[in-house]
Amino acid sequence: MTGFCQPVKPDTAATFTNPLLQSGPDPWVIQDGGVYYYMATTGHNITLRKTRAMSALAAAPATVVWTPPAKGPNARDIWAPELHRLDGKWYLYYTAGSSDSIHPQHTFVLENTAADPTTGTWVNKGQIRDTAADHFAIDGTIFSYKGQRYFIWSGHNGKDNVQRLYIARMKNPWTLATRRVEIAAPRYAWEKNGINEGPEILLNRQQDVFLVFSVSGCWTDDYALGLMRLKKNADPMVAANWTKMPEPILTGKPENGAFSPGHNGFFTSVNGKEDWIIYHANSRAGQGCGGQRNPRMQRLTWDRNGLPVIGGPVKIGEPQHKPAGE
């Protein structure tokens, strides 16, 4: 006997490690019928992975569900796809442009009536836009609240290149019903390079509404996540009803191999009791906006005030308990 206890090794069958894949910028996940559908930016198509265990994402088959046309407004730079189940159909929202210049980037919609989005036919529903302010518009997401559906995205105001966050009510899954309203613009020192992008809605158990967004430019090591909160039971179309927190909620941690964490999604564990965040990060400094950005996930918790607590990025290779139920 040595007189002291050896450290307990984690049960590898009950753990996983980050990164989930070697590449996967702008990761996003949706759950439906006990199945997770994962997607990320490829640049040249939209690919879905289907799995019942997010910790086993690397083993999930990848299916290319849509390839852009050779020419046209949605032919190049396919970014940040999001899959949503609306009115009994599947919709894919994605950013694309007509050339390799990012300036003509806009958001487009695809529709699929199949029960499984990795099958069936994806029909082009065109560009979703505010026709009176048809400027640079990327990273669109859907927000359903009090019986109304909203579209939130990052865009320009037509006067400068600052990326702001906008919201509009929706007429249907591919058409806006109102003019856009600006709800956020960079204001703090950590929101460098004039960028607010990648908006994602997060709800706590009390159904308080939060908006998580990315800042500072993916080409820098300063990319990070910020947080906004909607006033209780307030109209999300009123900018004053949103409060931006003065500090970021997720930043890089070089000692953990996490640079420029951002552009995230959220999901719950199989049993519905745990909240998780999925985001991308670079493993080394200076890797910028390329394919080296890899998807990572970790559990998030809530403080006594109902605010999300993410902590720092978990270290590459550090065992984490799998989401409950996997």
XYZ file of C-alpha atoms in Angstrom:
326
model
C 0.000 0.000 0.000
C 1.301 3.447 -0.835
C -0.732 5.326 1.748
C -2.566 7.549 -0.747
C -5.262 7.109 -3.339
C -4.558 7.088 -7.028
C -6.609 9.541 -9.130
C -9.786 8.020 -10.469
C -9.573 7.726 -14.219
C -12.706 8.886 -16.051
C -14.879 6.240 -17.632
C -14.014 6.731 -21.297
C -17.313 5.142 -22.302
C -19.097 7.995 -20.534
C -16.926 10.833 -21.811
C -15.940 12.616 -24.997
C -13.334 15.201 -25.937
C -13.212 18.301 -28.109
C -12.949 18.984 -30.953
C -15.867 16.955 -32.279
C -14.542 17.150 -35.858
C -11.346 18.462 -37.389
C -13.239 21.160 -39.287
C -16.641 22.777 -38.901
C -16.956 26.579 -38.922
C -20.274 28.110 -37.795
C -21.688 24.875 -36.318
C -25.392 24.553 -35.659
C -27.637 21.773 -34.336
C -31.370 21.082 -34.258
C -33.185 18.217 -32.534
C -36.228 16.446 -33.929
C -37.757 13.181 -32.777
C -34.719 12.130 -30.777
C -32.385 12.859 -33.684
C -29.776 15.611 -33.908
C -29.039 17.252 -37.245
C -25.690 19.027 -37.410
C -24.482 21.437 -40.079
C -21.627 23.893 -40.578
C -20.090 26.126 -43.214
C -18.456 24.221 -46.068
C -18.303 27.153 -48.473
C -19.539 25.149 -51.456
C -22.637 23.168 -50.403
C -24.929 22.338 -47.481
C -24.124 19.102 -45.697
C -26.081 17.521 -42.835
C -24.949 14.947 -40.292
C -27.614 12.895 -38.539
C -26.994 11.302 -35.139
C -28.704 10.268 -31.902
C -25.615 11.168 -29.861
C -23.793 14.459 -30.289
C -20.725 12.985 -28.602
C -20.527 10.534 -31.525
C -20.815 13.214 -34.206
C -17.619 12.107 -35.943
C -19.210 8.725 -36.685
C -22.356 10.252 -38.190
C -22.633 9.999 -41.982
C -22.430 13.280 -43.880
C -25.066 13.892 -46.555
C -24.833 16.700 -49.095
C -28.431 17.915 -49.325
C -27.952 20.954 -51.566
C -25.384 22.187 -54.057
C -25.595 25.763 -55.371
C -26.115 26.654 -59.023
C -23.080 27.450 -61.151
C -24.136 31.088 -61.429
C -26.543 33.438 -59.730
C -27.039 35.387 -56.504
C -26.623 32.254 -54.349
C -23.804 30.526 -56.256
C -20.755 31.250 -54.093
C -19.531 31.329 -50.487
C -22.216 29.202 -48.842
C -22.074 30.117 -45.141
C -23.755 29.440 -41.818
C -26.651 27.114 -42.714
C -29.443 26.654 -40.183
C -32.161 24.010 -40.343
C -35.602 24.744 -38.888
C -38.843 22.758 -38.688
C -41.698 25.181 -39.400
C -45.351 24.479 -40.191
C -44.649 20.789 -40.771
C -41.852 21.385 -43.284
C -38.084 21.769 -43.164
C -36.421 25.056 -44.027
C -32.739 25.754 -44.542
C -31.534 29.325 -44.112
C -28.085 30.045 -45.487
C -25.851 32.907 -46.572
C -24.519 33.091 -50.131
C -23.374 35.505 -52.809
C -22.807 35.868 -56.523
C -19.019 36.186 -56.399
C -16.004 35.595 -54.194
C -16.375 39.124 -52.847
C -18.292 39.083 -49.561
C -20.141 42.309 -50.348
C -23.061 40.737 -52.270
C -23.722 38.209 -49.481
C -27.408 37.753 -48.610
C -29.609 35.168 -46.911
C -31.622 32.563 -48.817
C -34.203 29.888 -48.010
C -34.755 26.275 -49.100
C -37.885 24.192 -48.372
C -38.299 20.418 -48.024
C -41.547 18.534 -47.303
C -39.859 15.207 -46.430
C -39.997 13.949 -42.844
C -36.230 13.431 -42.871
C -34.285 16.488 -44.108
C -31.442 14.305 -45.391
C -33.931 12.974 -47.970
C -36.512 14.555 -50.239
C -36.135 17.560 -52.520
C -34.959 20.987 -51.461
C -36.866 23.733 -53.285
C -35.415 27.217 -53.653
C -37.694 29.798 -51.998
C -35.386 32.672 -52.884
C -33.844 35.462 -50.872
C -35.391 36.540 -47.581
C -35.002 40.302 -47.206
C -36.291 43.699 -46.277
C -36.939 44.982 -49.800
C -36.592 48.580 -48.622
C -33.136 47.906 -47.151
C -31.648 45.161 -49.297
C -28.082 45.408 -48.041
C -25.419 42.906 -46.974
C -27.304 40.386 -44.800
C -25.879 37.195 -43.264
C -26.345 34.622 -40.483
C -30.137 34.540 -40.378
C -31.980 32.686 -37.614
C -35.601 32.112 -36.555
C -37.217 33.212 -33.294
C -40.762 32.203 -32.279
C -42.233 34.236 -29.428
C -45.777 34.647 -28.112
C -47.378 33.267 -31.253
C -45.288 35.360 -33.630
C -42.308 34.349 -35.736
C -39.306 36.632 -36.220
C -36.192 36.643 -38.381
C -32.922 37.938 -36.881
C -29.740 38.539 -38.878
C -26.516 40.510 -39.176
C -26.250 43.211 -41.793
C -25.205 46.645 -42.973
C -27.234 49.837 -42.824
C -26.312 50.940 -46.344
C -24.093 53.747 -45.053
C -21.062 51.943 -43.615
C -19.608 48.460 -43.188
C -20.456 48.040 -39.511
C -22.343 44.787 -38.923
C -25.437 45.331 -36.826
C -28.173 42.956 -35.683
C -31.650 43.345 -37.153
C -35.061 41.800 -36.513
C -38.297 41.660 -38.526
C -41.600 39.839 -38.182
C -42.216 37.087 -40.709
C -45.193 36.625 -43.041
C -44.177 33.060 -43.853
C -40.912 31.080 -43.613
C -39.400 32.859 -46.633
C -40.982 36.336 -46.508
C -40.725 39.215 -44.045
C -43.898 41.011 -42.971
C -42.297 44.207 -41.658
C -39.370 46.511 -42.138
C -36.268 45.587 -40.207
C -35.432 47.095 -36.818
C -31.866 47.490 -35.587
C -31.516 45.945 -32.126
C -27.734 45.927 -31.658
C -24.541 47.552 -32.887
C -20.961 47.313 -31.610
C -20.438 49.617 -28.618
C -17.887 48.038 -26.268
C -14.120 47.776 -26.664
C -14.317 43.977 -26.981
C -16.657 44.300 -29.988
C -13.727 45.086 -32.232
C -13.751 45.651 -36.001
C -17.372 46.816 -36.029
C -18.965 43.379 -36.012
C -22.049 41.867 -34.375
C -22.996 38.645 -36.196
C -24.140 35.043 -35.772
C -27.238 35.782 -33.632
C -28.727 32.803 -31.771
C -31.697 32.674 -29.406
C -31.384 30.960 -26.014
C -34.190 30.393 -23.486
C -33.829 29.517 -19.815
C -36.270 27.388 -17.826
C -38.348 30.480 -17.041
C -38.576 31.215 -20.778
C -36.530 34.387 -20.470
C -35.159 35.308 -23.893
C -31.443 35.788 -24.554
C -29.637 36.558 -27.781
C -26.060 35.313 -28.093
C -23.951 36.812 -30.876
C -20.382 36.842 -32.199
C -18.075 39.853 -32.274
C -14.791 41.216 -33.576
C -14.172 39.350 -36.833
C -13.275 35.713 -37.424
C -9.959 36.714 -39.009
C -8.707 37.886 -35.605
C -7.930 36.057 -32.372
C -10.432 38.370 -30.651
C -13.577 36.627 -31.908
C -15.884 36.050 -28.937
C -19.511 35.715 -27.846
C -21.660 38.493 -26.417
C -25.075 38.355 -24.751
C -28.300 40.356 -24.893
C -31.451 39.925 -22.832
C -35.023 40.762 -23.801
C -37.117 42.495 -21.175
C -39.712 40.130 -19.689
C -42.829 39.842 -21.888
C -41.624 42.763 -24.009
C -41.932 43.367 -27.742
C -38.701 42.155 -29.421
C -39.271 44.655 -32.244
C -38.513 47.535 -29.857
C -34.756 48.022 -29.634
C -34.968 49.538 -26.140
C -36.364 46.236 -24.845
C -33.009 44.531 -25.457
C -30.122 44.961 -23.013
C -26.572 44.137 -24.065
C -24.361 42.784 -21.295
C -21.142 44.805 -20.810
C -18.807 41.790 -20.915
C -18.482 38.842 -23.328
C -19.687 35.432 -22.147
C -17.097 33.359 -24.031
C -13.587 34.363 -25.068
C -10.468 32.562 -26.202
C -8.237 30.598 -23.852
C -4.843 29.955 -25.482
C -3.665 27.545 -22.791
C -6.651 25.332 -23.668
C -6.025 25.459 -27.403
C -9.018 27.735 -27.969
C -8.617 30.837 -30.109
C -11.470 32.925 -31.546
C -14.421 30.945 -30.140
C -17.750 31.932 -31.612
C -20.636 31.463 -34.036
C -22.541 28.985 -31.943
C -25.721 26.988 -31.590
C -27.584 25.435 -28.657
C -29.200 22.082 -27.965
C -30.416 20.015 -25.026
C -29.375 16.564 -23.884
C -31.378 13.529 -24.947
C -33.313 13.585 -21.665
C -33.986 17.318 -22.012
C -32.421 18.176 -18.656
C -29.107 19.681 -19.762
C -28.358 22.695 -21.944
C -25.351 22.577 -24.245
C -23.548 25.019 -26.490
C -21.756 24.125 -29.701
C -19.295 26.632 -31.153
C -16.214 26.770 -33.318
C -12.681 27.740 -32.327
C -9.211 27.646 -33.783
C -6.607 25.448 -32.119
C -3.733 27.869 -32.712
C -3.266 31.607 -32.943
C -3.603 33.386 -36.259
C -5.605 30.707 -38.080
C -8.353 33.155 -38.994
C -11.545 32.341 -40.889
C -10.516 29.149 -42.638
C -11.382 25.495 -42.367
C -9.160 25.032 -39.310
C -12.057 26.263 -37.185
C -13.363 23.144 -35.481
C -16.634 22.426 -33.643
C -16.622 21.998 -29.877
C -19.353 21.551 -27.321
C -19.716 21.902 -23.584
C -22.484 22.066 -21.053
C -23.831 25.448 -19.991
C -25.531 26.175 -16.687
C -27.585 29.015 -15.212
C -26.873 31.349 -12.316
C -29.365 32.402 -9.645
C -30.482 35.327 -11.810
C -31.287 33.066 -14.737
C -28.249 34.133 -16.769
C -26.325 31.556 -18.820
C -22.916 30.474 -17.522
C -20.562 28.986 -20.105
C -17.158 29.430 -18.487
C -14.017 29.254 -20.581
C -13.540 26.904 -23.528
C -12.799 23.382 -22.338
C -9.273 22.240 -23.130
C -8.688 20.153 -26.242
C -8.553 16.481 -25.291
C -9.960 16.987 -21.791
C -12.627 14.356 -21.011
C -16.133 15.716 -20.496
C -19.196 13.781 -19.454
C -21.398 13.033 -22.421
C -24.778 14.769 -22.592
C -27.231 12.991 -20.299
C -28.884 10.037 -21.977
C -26.100 9.263 -24.441
